């Protein structure tokens, strides 16, 4: 199977990025990570990518006076690569319809809740505080509404009496890594 070109967009820690890199190294993912891009120059995931010899770039939203200019800069960097897929892996910026129309490839996101429940940046805490007993994560295509695109896959986790916010976050994260990599593999199979 031929490899597809992906770019991974991050804002922080990069554990989903690490899972993608590991699957590639294991020969378990027909993907070439051509670039990792962060809006946050201090994102730990950038160091992780650099250590693996993956090209990194920072497009810092704080350098632009509005979303459109930030997105134009991001589009310019993305256009340098012949991308098949963009993976938002903890990328904490909302992307507009203008961006999605102009980006020319599929964009997917990993979100730590069972969408459509608990959209937004504090999904795990919101679900935990609400008291839901079944939590989980979702991989979905990105559209211009936050955490609303077509669902690709989901995984659920039963919240135990003994769970606290940190333990449930960790359990969800472990499932994220699995379903995100699986989703990328399935997309690669159809596109590669
Ligand atoms: C994950 O929980 C992901 O679902 C959310 O942001 C977090 C990113 O974690 N969108 P990491 O940077 O991949 O470790």
mmCIF file of C-alpha atoms and ligand atoms in Angstrom:
data_model
loop_
_atom_site.group_PDB
_atom_site.id
_atom_site.type_symbol
_atom_site.label_atom_id
_atom_site.label_comp_id
_atom_site.label_asym_id
_atom_site.label_seq_id
_atom_site.Cartn_x
_atom_site.Cartn_y
_atom_site.Cartn_z
ATOM 1 C CA UNK A 1 0.000 0.000 0.000
ATOM 2 C CA UNK A 2 1.408 3.422 -0.899
ATOM 3 C CA UNK A 3 1.811 5.973 1.850
ATOM 4 C CA UNK A 4 -0.328 9.052 2.188
ATOM 5 C CA UNK A 5 1.056 12.437 3.219
ATOM 6 C CA UNK A 6 -0.296 13.875 6.425
ATOM 7 C CA UNK A 7 0.329 16.966 8.473
ATOM 8 C CA UNK A 8 -0.390 16.894 12.204
ATOM 9 C CA UNK A 9 -1.543 20.105 13.861
ATOM 10 C CA UNK A 10 -0.993 20.423 17.583
ATOM 11 C CA UNK A 11 -1.119 22.972 20.379
ATOM 12 C CA UNK A 12 0.362 21.145 23.331
ATOM 13 C CA UNK A 13 1.620 17.873 24.779
ATOM 14 C CA UNK A 14 1.367 15.788 21.609
ATOM 15 C CA UNK A 15 0.476 12.352 22.980
ATOM 16 C CA UNK A 16 -1.800 11.659 19.989
ATOM 17 C CA UNK A 17 1.050 12.758 17.729
ATOM 18 C CA UNK A 18 3.307 10.329 19.605
ATOM 19 C CA UNK A 19 0.824 7.514 18.966
ATOM 20 C CA UNK A 20 0.793 8.323 15.231
ATOM 21 C CA UNK A 21 4.592 8.441 15.107
ATOM 22 C CA UNK A 22 4.857 5.135 16.979
ATOM 23 C CA UNK A 23 2.398 3.412 14.638
ATOM 24 C CA UNK A 24 4.426 4.658 11.650
ATOM 25 C CA UNK A 25 7.631 3.351 13.216
ATOM 26 C CA UNK A 26 6.013 -0.030 13.810
ATOM 27 C CA UNK A 27 5.145 -0.190 10.111
ATOM 28 C CA UNK A 28 1.528 -0.216 11.175
ATOM 29 C CA UNK A 29 0.411 2.974 9.446
ATOM 30 C CA UNK A 30 0.976 3.720 5.744
ATOM 31 C CA UNK A 31 1.547 7.383 6.406
ATOM 32 C CA UNK A 32 4.320 9.926 5.896
ATOM 33 C CA UNK A 33 4.148 12.698 8.504
ATOM 34 C CA UNK A 34 5.475 15.482 6.338
ATOM 35 C CA UNK A 35 5.150 18.228 8.889
ATOM 36 C CA UNK A 36 3.961 19.000 12.389
ATOM 37 C CA UNK A 37 2.531 22.484 12.809
ATOM 38 C CA UNK A 38 1.688 24.236 16.043
ATOM 39 C CA UNK A 39 0.016 27.536 16.801
ATOM 40 C CA UNK A 40 1.836 27.437 20.144
ATOM 41 C CA UNK A 41 5.618 27.869 19.989
ATOM 42 C CA UNK A 42 5.959 26.160 23.389
ATOM 43 C CA UNK A 43 4.014 23.020 22.447
ATOM 44 C CA UNK A 44 5.903 20.004 23.819
ATOM 45 C CA UNK A 45 4.830 17.973 20.801
ATOM 46 C CA UNK A 46 7.129 20.091 18.608
ATOM 47 C CA UNK A 47 10.178 18.731 20.441
ATOM 48 C CA UNK A 48 8.865 15.227 20.076
ATOM 49 C CA UNK A 49 8.526 15.659 16.304
ATOM 50 C CA UNK A 50 11.963 17.255 16.002
ATOM 51 C CA UNK A 51 13.510 14.362 17.904
ATOM 52 C CA UNK A 52 12.025 12.041 15.285
ATOM 53 C CA UNK A 53 13.407 14.152 12.461
ATOM 54 C CA UNK A 54 9.990 15.413 11.399
ATOM 55 C CA UNK A 55 9.824 18.922 10.021
ATOM 56 C CA UNK A 56 8.056 21.386 12.307
ATOM 57 C CA UNK A 57 6.652 24.852 11.857
ATOM 58 C CA UNK A 58 5.006 27.335 14.157
ATOM 59 C CA UNK A 59 2.181 29.542 12.944
ATOM 60 C CA UNK A 60 1.452 31.512 16.077
ATOM 61 C CA UNK A 61 -2.093 32.895 16.105
ATOM 62 C CA UNK A 62 -0.850 35.688 18.383
ATOM 63 C CA UNK A 63 1.197 37.069 15.487
ATOM 64 C CA UNK A 64 -1.970 37.822 13.517
ATOM 65 C CA UNK A 65 -4.590 40.447 14.238
ATOM 66 C CA UNK A 66 -7.518 38.247 13.223
ATOM 67 C CA UNK A 67 -8.511 34.665 12.440
ATOM 68 C CA UNK A 68 -8.524 35.194 8.677
ATOM 69 C CA UNK A 69 -4.897 36.335 8.605
ATOM 70 C CA UNK A 70 -3.848 33.467 10.888
ATOM 71 C CA UNK A 71 -5.623 30.969 8.667
ATOM 72 C CA UNK A 72 -4.109 32.458 5.505
ATOM 73 C CA UNK A 73 -0.655 31.953 7.023
ATOM 74 C CA UNK A 74 -1.522 28.397 8.013
ATOM 75 C CA UNK A 75 -2.916 27.651 4.544
ATOM 76 C CA UNK A 76 0.291 28.957 2.993
ATOM 77 C CA UNK A 77 2.421 26.535 5.010
ATOM 78 C CA UNK A 78 0.045 23.619 4.373
ATOM 79 C CA UNK A 79 0.058 24.339 0.629
ATOM 80 C CA UNK A 80 3.809 23.656 0.500
ATOM 81 C CA UNK A 81 3.104 19.962 1.040
ATOM 82 C CA UNK A 82 1.132 17.668 -1.166
ATOM 83 C CA UNK A 83 -1.197 16.604 1.629
ATOM 84 C CA UNK A 84 -3.809 13.876 1.643
ATOM 85 C CA UNK A 85 -4.937 14.434 5.205
ATOM 86 C CA UNK A 86 -4.637 16.920 8.052
ATOM 87 C CA UNK A 87 -4.931 15.525 11.576
ATOM 88 C CA UNK A 88 -5.906 17.903 14.356
ATOM 89 C CA UNK A 89 -4.322 16.322 17.423
ATOM 90 C CA UNK A 90 -5.093 18.654 20.277
ATOM 91 C CA UNK A 91 -5.079 21.707 18.002
ATOM 92 C CA UNK A 92 -6.875 24.332 20.046
ATOM 93 C CA UNK A 93 -7.923 26.794 17.347
ATOM 94 C CA UNK A 94 -11.279 26.876 15.596
ATOM 95 C CA UNK A 95 -10.973 26.647 11.827
ATOM 96 C CA UNK A 96 -13.407 28.603 9.683
ATOM 97 C CA UNK A 97 -15.351 27.541 6.626
ATOM 98 C CA UNK A 98 -12.996 29.695 4.546
ATOM 99 C CA UNK A 99 -10.063 27.596 5.780
ATOM 100 C CA UNK A 100 -11.821 24.301 5.150
ATOM 101 C CA UNK A 101 -12.872 25.267 1.619
ATOM 102 C CA UNK A 102 -9.340 26.311 0.752
ATOM 103 C CA UNK A 103 -7.357 23.540 2.383
ATOM 104 C CA UNK A 104 -7.891 20.991 -0.387
ATOM 105 C CA UNK A 105 -7.762 17.807 1.680
ATOM 106 C CA UNK A 106 -9.668 16.006 4.408
ATOM 107 C CA UNK A 107 -9.312 17.276 7.963
ATOM 108 C CA UNK A 108 -10.013 15.069 10.989
ATOM 109 C CA UNK A 109 -10.029 15.778 14.725
ATOM 110 C CA UNK A 110 -9.865 13.767 17.924
ATOM 111 C CA UNK A 111 -12.175 14.895 20.712
ATOM 112 C CA UNK A 112 -12.387 13.549 24.279
ATOM 113 C CA UNK A 113 -16.138 13.003 24.543
ATOM 114 C CA UNK A 114 -18.880 10.970 22.953
ATOM 115 C CA UNK A 115 -20.064 13.618 20.512
ATOM 116 C CA UNK A 116 -22.482 15.254 20.104
ATOM 117 C CA UNK A 117 -22.343 15.450 23.897
ATOM 118 C CA UNK A 118 -19.803 17.708 25.560
ATOM 119 C CA UNK A 119 -18.326 19.759 22.741
ATOM 120 C CA UNK A 120 -15.653 22.318 23.473
ATOM 121 C CA UNK A 121 -12.313 22.679 25.178
ATOM 122 C CA UNK A 122 -13.237 21.231 28.600
ATOM 123 C CA UNK A 123 -15.091 18.153 27.445
ATOM 124 C CA UNK A 124 -13.772 15.639 29.977
ATOM 125 C CA UNK A 125 -14.302 17.912 32.981
ATOM 126 C CA UNK A 126 -17.741 18.939 31.725
ATOM 127 C CA UNK A 127 -18.806 15.295 31.304
ATOM 128 C CA UNK A 128 -17.245 14.304 34.628
ATOM 129 C CA UNK A 129 -18.918 17.159 36.504
ATOM 130 C CA UNK A 130 -22.236 16.325 34.860
ATOM 131 C CA UNK A 131 -21.894 12.849 36.289
ATOM 132 C CA UNK A 132 -22.239 10.800 33.125
ATOM 133 C CA UNK A 133 -21.379 7.145 33.642
ATOM 134 C CA UNK A 134 -20.326 6.372 30.079
ATOM 135 C CA UNK A 135 -17.585 8.636 28.791
ATOM 136 C CA UNK A 136 -15.352 8.320 25.755
ATOM 137 C CA UNK A 137 -13.832 9.884 22.676
ATOM 138 C CA UNK A 138 -14.678 10.584 19.044
ATOM 139 C CA UNK A 139 -12.765 10.917 15.781
ATOM 140 C CA UNK A 140 -14.641 13.066 13.310
ATOM 141 C CA UNK A 141 -14.257 14.993 10.102
ATOM 142 C CA UNK A 142 -13.915 18.708 10.712
ATOM 143 C CA UNK A 143 -16.501 21.148 9.489
ATOM 144 C CA UNK A 144 -16.913 24.811 10.313
ATOM 145 C CA UNK A 145 -18.926 24.157 13.458
ATOM 146 C CA UNK A 146 -17.043 23.200 16.581
ATOM 147 C CA UNK A 147 -16.813 19.423 17.177
ATOM 148 C CA UNK A 148 -19.699 18.814 14.777
ATOM 149 C CA UNK A 149 -18.452 17.077 11.633
ATOM 150 C CA UNK A 150 -19.341 13.583 10.521
ATOM 151 C CA UNK A 151 -18.353 10.972 13.102
ATOM 152 C CA UNK A 152 -15.754 8.439 11.966
ATOM 153 C CA UNK A 153 -15.370 6.381 15.135
ATOM 154 C CA UNK A 154 -16.040 6.426 18.863
ATOM 155 C CA UNK A 155 -14.921 4.479 21.894
ATOM 156 C CA UNK A 156 -16.667 4.430 25.247
ATOM 157 C CA UNK A 157 -15.384 4.014 28.792
ATOM 158 C CA UNK A 158 -17.464 3.130 31.817
ATOM 159 C CA UNK A 159 -16.756 5.506 34.644
ATOM 160 C CA UNK A 160 -16.083 3.599 37.846
ATOM 161 C CA UNK A 161 -16.874 4.768 41.377
ATOM 162 C CA UNK A 162 -13.138 4.791 41.996
ATOM 163 C CA UNK A 163 -12.386 7.097 39.022
ATOM 164 C CA UNK A 164 -11.395 10.698 39.535
ATOM 165 C CA UNK A 165 -10.982 13.334 36.833
ATOM 166 C CA UNK A 166 -7.325 12.467 36.256
ATOM 167 C CA UNK A 167 -7.855 8.721 36.018
ATOM 168 C CA UNK A 168 -10.737 9.099 33.582
ATOM 169 C CA UNK A 169 -8.731 11.582 31.468
ATOM 170 C CA UNK A 170 -5.951 9.019 31.226
ATOM 171 C CA UNK A 171 -8.337 6.205 30.267
ATOM 172 C CA UNK A 172 -9.946 8.357 27.583
ATOM 173 C CA UNK A 173 -6.558 9.429 26.235
ATOM 174 C CA UNK A 174 -5.468 5.822 25.836
ATOM 175 C CA UNK A 175 -8.607 5.125 23.789
ATOM 176 C CA UNK A 176 -8.024 8.283 21.746
ATOM 177 C CA UNK A 177 -4.644 7.024 20.646
ATOM 178 C CA UNK A 178 -6.191 3.784 19.408
ATOM 179 C CA UNK A 179 -9.174 5.173 17.519
ATOM 180 C CA UNK A 180 -7.243 8.105 16.028
ATOM 181 C CA UNK A 181 -4.557 5.848 14.585
ATOM 182 C CA UNK A 182 -7.221 3.384 13.360
ATOM 183 C CA UNK A 183 -9.135 6.168 11.641
ATOM 184 C CA UNK A 184 -6.001 7.456 9.919
ATOM 185 C CA UNK A 185 -5.180 3.904 8.796
ATOM 186 C CA UNK A 186 -8.663 3.436 7.347
ATOM 187 C CA UNK A 187 -8.483 6.747 5.487
ATOM 188 C CA UNK A 188 -5.029 5.804 4.184
ATOM 189 C CA UNK A 189 -6.454 2.503 2.912
ATOM 190 C CA UNK A 190 -9.072 4.274 0.820
ATOM 191 C CA UNK A 191 -6.844 7.118 -0.333
ATOM 192 C CA UNK A 192 -3.453 5.400 -0.737
HETATM 193 C C1 LIG B 1 -6.769 15.280 23.595
HETATM 194 O O1 LIG B 1 -7.531 14.930 24.711
HETATM 195 C C2 LIG B 1 -7.652 15.549 22.418
HETATM 196 O O2 LIG B 1 -8.810 14.786 22.414
HETATM 197 C C3 LIG B 1 -8.012 16.987 22.622
HETATM 198 O O3 LIG B 1 -6.839 17.592 23.108
HETATM 199 C C4 LIG B 1 -6.049 16.608 23.783
HETATM 200 C C5 LIG B 1 -4.709 16.621 23.146
HETATM 201 O O4 LIG B 1 -3.807 15.775 23.793
HETATM 202 N N1 LIG B 1 -8.511 17.580 21.404
HETATM 203 P P1 LIG B 1 -2.379 15.494 23.169
HETATM 204 O O5 LIG B 1 -1.731 16.840 22.892
HETATM 205 O O6 LIG B 1 -2.568 14.691 21.917
HETATM 206 O O7 LIG B 1 -1.637 14.742 24.227
#
